[in-house]
Amino acid sequence: MIRPATEADAAALARIYNQAMKPGIYATALVKPVTAENRVEWLRQLREPLGAWVLTSSSDEVLGWCSLNPFGPRPSYTRVAEMSAYVEESRRSGIIGGKLLACLIIEARRRGFKSLVSIAFEKNTISLSGCLEAGFLPMATLYDIADFREGYENVTWIQKDLSAPDPPVIRRFIDALSMEG
């Protein structure tokens, strides 16, 4: 089940996010672990039309989470959201990530966004390939721009036009989530 994230989920959000900081993962540019308190404050700042959601097991264990975040500080970007999604490391198979991505697309459209963007390390091929299969398009790769751990890394910007038709692979996830509720 996917539901809005609450402050009660903060410890799980932090745990899953911190898993993405492990060496060799390249899922986040942060290298200092976050705390449940950090995630509570972050959730409080995500006001409509932004937001965060969790995918839970039948026993309400958080298996992954996703969010619509502000894109840039300028007021002219109000209909663009930067998206993020993180999956419990023992559950990474593509299914949970696909459901979270579908949730973001559904929620972004429902909230009136025109476009979703993601900024990812070029080495994060699993995330980038999943987004490309969902209809994101590569916009730019910035070379040696992220000062990360022991050197500089390339960063790729991708974008999804929310008015464009969805490819079949993500459409199946969207249709399944729409039937759930």
PDB file of N, CA and C in Angstrom, residues 73-111:
ATOM      1  N   PRO A  73      14.986  27.705  -6.545  1.00  0.00           N
ATOM      2  CA  PRO A  73      14.433  28.750  -5.676  1.00  0.00           C
ATOM      3  C   PRO A  73      13.594  29.803  -6.399  1.00  0.00           C
ATOM      4  N   ARG A  74      13.594  29.804  -7.711  1.00  0.00           N
ATOM      5  CA  ARG A  74      12.902  30.865  -8.445  1.00  0.00           C
ATOM      6  C   ARG A  74      11.404  30.584  -8.540  1.00  0.00           C
ATOM      7  N   PRO A  75      10.593  31.618  -8.395  1.00  0.00           N
ATOM      8  CA  PRO A  75       9.136  31.416  -8.389  1.00  0.00           C
ATOM      9  C   PRO A  75       8.562  30.965  -9.728  1.00  0.00           C
ATOM     10  N   SER A  76       9.308  31.097 -10.810  1.00  0.00           N
ATOM     11  CA  SER A  76       8.773  30.698 -12.113  1.00  0.00           C
ATOM     12  C   SER A  76       8.800  29.177 -12.317  1.00  0.00           C
ATOM     13  N   TYR A  77       9.349  28.419 -11.380  1.00  0.00           N
ATOM     14  CA  TYR A  77       9.424  26.969 -11.503  1.00  0.00           C
ATOM     15  C   TYR A  77       8.356  26.255 -10.680  1.00  0.00           C
ATOM     16  N   THR A  78       7.249  26.900 -10.387  1.00  0.00           N
ATOM     17  CA  THR A  78       6.250  26.331  -9.481  1.00  0.00           C
ATOM     18  C   THR A  78       5.559  25.084 -10.031  1.00  0.00           C
ATOM     19  N   ARG A  79       5.573  24.856 -11.314  1.00  0.00           N
ATOM     20  CA  ARG A  79       4.906  23.681 -11.892  1.00  0.00           C
ATOM     21  C   ARG A  79       5.891  22.587 -12.276  1.00  0.00           C
ATOM     22  N   VAL A  80       7.099  22.684 -11.708  1.00  0.00           N
ATOM     23  CA  VAL A  80       8.123  21.659 -11.905  1.00  0.00           C
ATOM     24  C   VAL A  80       8.507  21.138 -10.522  1.00  0.00           C
ATOM     25  N   ALA A  81       8.560  19.836 -10.367  1.00  0.00           N
ATOM     26  CA  ALA A  81       8.982  19.236  -9.094  1.00  0.00           C
ATOM     27  C   ALA A  81      10.197  18.352  -9.327  1.00  0.00           C
ATOM     28  N   GLU A  82      11.116  18.396  -8.378  1.00  0.00           N
ATOM     29  CA  GLU A  82      12.212  17.436  -8.387  1.00  0.00           C
ATOM     30  C   GLU A  82      11.737  16.227  -7.595  1.00  0.00           C
ATOM     31  N   MET A  83      11.905  15.061  -8.160  1.00  0.00           N
ATOM     32  CA  MET A  83      11.410  13.857  -7.503  1.00  0.00           C
ATOM     33  C   MET A  83      12.551  13.032  -6.942  1.00  0.00           C
ATOM     34  N   SER A  84      12.211  12.275  -5.909  1.00  0.00           N
ATOM     35  CA  SER A  84      13.183  11.338  -5.355  1.00  0.00           C
ATOM     36  C   SER A  84      12.440  10.089  -4.896  1.00  0.00           C
ATOM     37  N   ALA A  85      13.145   8.968  -4.934  1.00  0.00           N
ATOM     38  CA  ALA A  85      12.573   7.700  -4.485  1.00  0.00           C
ATOM     39  C   ALA A  85      13.706   6.830  -3.947  1.00  0.00           C
ATOM     40  N   TYR A  86      13.439   6.185  -2.821  1.00  0.00           N
ATOM     41  CA  TYR A  86      14.434   5.333  -2.165  1.00  0.00           C
ATOM     42  C   TYR A  86      13.749   4.052  -1.697  1.00  0.00           C
ATOM     43  N   VAL A  87      14.455   2.938  -1.867  1.00  0.00           N
ATOM     44  CA  VAL A  87      13.897   1.625  -1.540  1.00  0.00           C
ATOM     45  C   VAL A  87      14.803   0.932  -0.519  1.00  0.00           C
ATOM     46  N   GLU A  88      14.182   0.285   0.456  1.00  0.00           N
ATOM     47  CA  GLU A  88      14.898  -0.527   1.450  1.00  0.00           C
ATOM     48  C   GLU A  88      15.868  -1.447   0.700  1.00  0.00           C
ATOM     49  N   GLU A  89      17.135  -1.456   1.128  1.00  0.00           N
ATOM     50  CA  GLU A  89      18.157  -2.169   0.354  1.00  0.00           C
ATOM     51  C   GLU A  89      17.872  -3.651   0.175  1.00  0.00           C
ATOM     52  N   SER A  90      17.222  -4.292   1.113  1.00  0.00           N
ATOM     53  CA  SER A  90      16.933  -5.720   0.971  1.00  0.00           C
ATOM     54  C   SER A  90      15.741  -5.981   0.052  1.00  0.00           C
ATOM     55  N   ARG A  91      15.069  -4.919  -0.418  1.00  0.00           N
ATOM     56  CA  ARG A  91      13.869  -5.059  -1.252  1.00  0.00           C
ATOM     57  C   ARG A  91      14.052  -4.490  -2.656  1.00  0.00           C
ATOM     58  N   ARG A  92      15.265  -4.127  -3.016  1.00  0.00           N
ATOM     59  CA  ARG A  92      15.489  -3.518  -4.329  1.00  0.00           C
ATOM     60  C   ARG A  92      15.390  -4.576  -5.417  1.00  0.00           C
ATOM     61  N   SER A  93      14.325  -4.466  -6.218  1.00  0.00           N
ATOM     62  CA  SER A  93      14.121  -5.421  -7.306  1.00  0.00           C
ATOM     63  C   SER A  93      13.531  -4.752  -8.529  1.00  0.00           C
ATOM     64  N   GLY A  94      13.108  -3.509  -8.400  1.00  0.00           N
ATOM     65  CA  GLY A  94      12.460  -2.811  -9.498  1.00  0.00           C
ATOM     66  C   GLY A  94      10.970  -2.649  -9.293  1.00  0.00           C
ATOM     67  N   ILE A  95      10.339  -3.585  -8.607  1.00  0.00           N
ATOM     68  CA  ILE A  95       8.890  -3.517  -8.416  1.00  0.00           C
ATOM     69  C   ILE A  95       8.529  -2.357  -7.492  1.00  0.00           C
ATOM     70  N   ILE A  96       9.188  -2.271  -6.350  1.00  0.00           N
ATOM     71  CA  ILE A  96       8.883  -1.197  -5.399  1.00  0.00           C
ATOM     72  C   ILE A  96       9.239   0.148  -6.004  1.00  0.00           C
ATOM     73  N   GLY A  97      10.402   0.229  -6.639  1.00  0.00           N
ATOM     74  CA  GLY A  97      10.797   1.478  -7.289  1.00  0.00           C
ATOM     75  C   GLY A  97       9.815   1.889  -8.375  1.00  0.00           C
ATOM     76  N   GLY A  98       9.332   0.927  -9.144  1.00  0.00           N
ATOM     77  CA  GLY A  98       8.343   1.212 -10.188  1.00  0.00           C
ATOM     78  C   GLY A  98       7.041   1.734  -9.606  1.00  0.00           C
ATOM     79  N   LYS A  99       6.603   1.135  -8.501  1.00  0.00           N
ATOM     80  CA  LYS A  99       5.375   1.604  -7.845  1.00  0.00           C
ATOM     81  C   LYS A  99       5.558   3.016  -7.294  1.00  0.00           C
ATOM     82  N   LEU A 100       6.714   3.281  -6.711  1.00  0.00           N
ATOM     83  CA  LEU A 100       6.975   4.626  -6.179  1.00  0.00           C
ATOM     84  C   LEU A 100       7.028   5.656  -7.304  1.00  0.00           C
ATOM     85  N   LEU A 101       7.649   5.308  -8.405  1.00  0.00           N
ATOM     86  CA  LEU A 101       7.710   6.207  -9.547  1.00  0.00           C
ATOM     87  C   LEU A 101       6.312   6.474 -10.101  1.00  0.00           C
ATOM     88  N   ALA A 102       5.496   5.433 -10.189  1.00  0.00           N
ATOM     89  CA  ALA A 102       4.109   5.613 -10.641  1.00  0.00           C
ATOM     90  C   ALA A 102       3.347   6.527  -9.683  1.00  0.00           C
ATOM     91  N   CYS A 103       3.548   6.349  -8.391  1.00  0.00           N
ATOM     92  CA  CYS A 103       2.913   7.223  -7.394  1.00  0.00           C
ATOM     93  C   CYS A 103       3.287   8.676  -7.642  1.00  0.00           C
ATOM     94  N   LEU A 104       4.566   8.925  -7.888  1.00  0.00           N
ATOM     95  CA  LEU A 104       5.022  10.305  -8.124  1.00  0.00           C
ATOM     96  C   LEU A 104       4.367  10.902  -9.367  1.00  0.00           C
ATOM     97  N   ILE A 105       4.255  10.119 -10.419  1.00  0.00           N
ATOM     98  CA  ILE A 105       3.640  10.607 -11.655  1.00  0.00           C
ATOM     99  C   ILE A 105       2.162  10.920 -11.416  1.00  0.00           C
ATOM    100  N   ILE A 106       1.465  10.009 -10.744  1.00  0.00           N
ATOM    101  CA  ILE A 106       0.042  10.228 -10.439  1.00  0.00           C
ATOM    102  C   ILE A 106      -0.131  11.485  -9.588  1.00  0.00           C
ATOM    103  N   GLU A 107       0.626  11.575  -8.506  1.00  0.00           N
ATOM    104  CA  GLU A 107       0.489  12.713  -7.592  1.00  0.00           C
ATOM    105  C   GLU A 107       0.905  14.029  -8.245  1.00  0.00           C
ATOM    106  N   ALA A 108       1.959  13.992  -9.043  1.00  0.00           N
ATOM    107  CA  ALA A 108       2.404  15.223  -9.714  1.00  0.00           C
ATOM    108  C   ALA A 108       1.323  15.731 -10.664  1.00  0.00           C
ATOM    109  N   ARG A 109       0.718  14.838 -11.410  1.00  0.00           N
ATOM    110  CA  ARG A 109      -0.368  15.243 -12.318  1.00  0.00           C
ATOM    111  C   ARG A 109      -1.565  15.765 -11.529  1.00  0.00           C
ATOM    112  N   ARG A 110      -1.934  15.034 -10.489  1.00  0.00           N
ATOM    113  CA  ARG A 110      -3.085  15.429  -9.675  1.00  0.00           C
ATOM    114  C   ARG A 110      -2.877  16.811  -9.048  1.00  0.00           C
ATOM    115  N   ARG A 111      -1.641  17.142  -8.738  1.00  0.00           N
ATOM    116  CA  ARG A 111      -1.319  18.401  -8.073  1.00  0.00           C
ATOM    117  C   ARG A 111      -0.994  19.527  -9.054  1.00  0.00           C
TER     118      ARG A 111
END
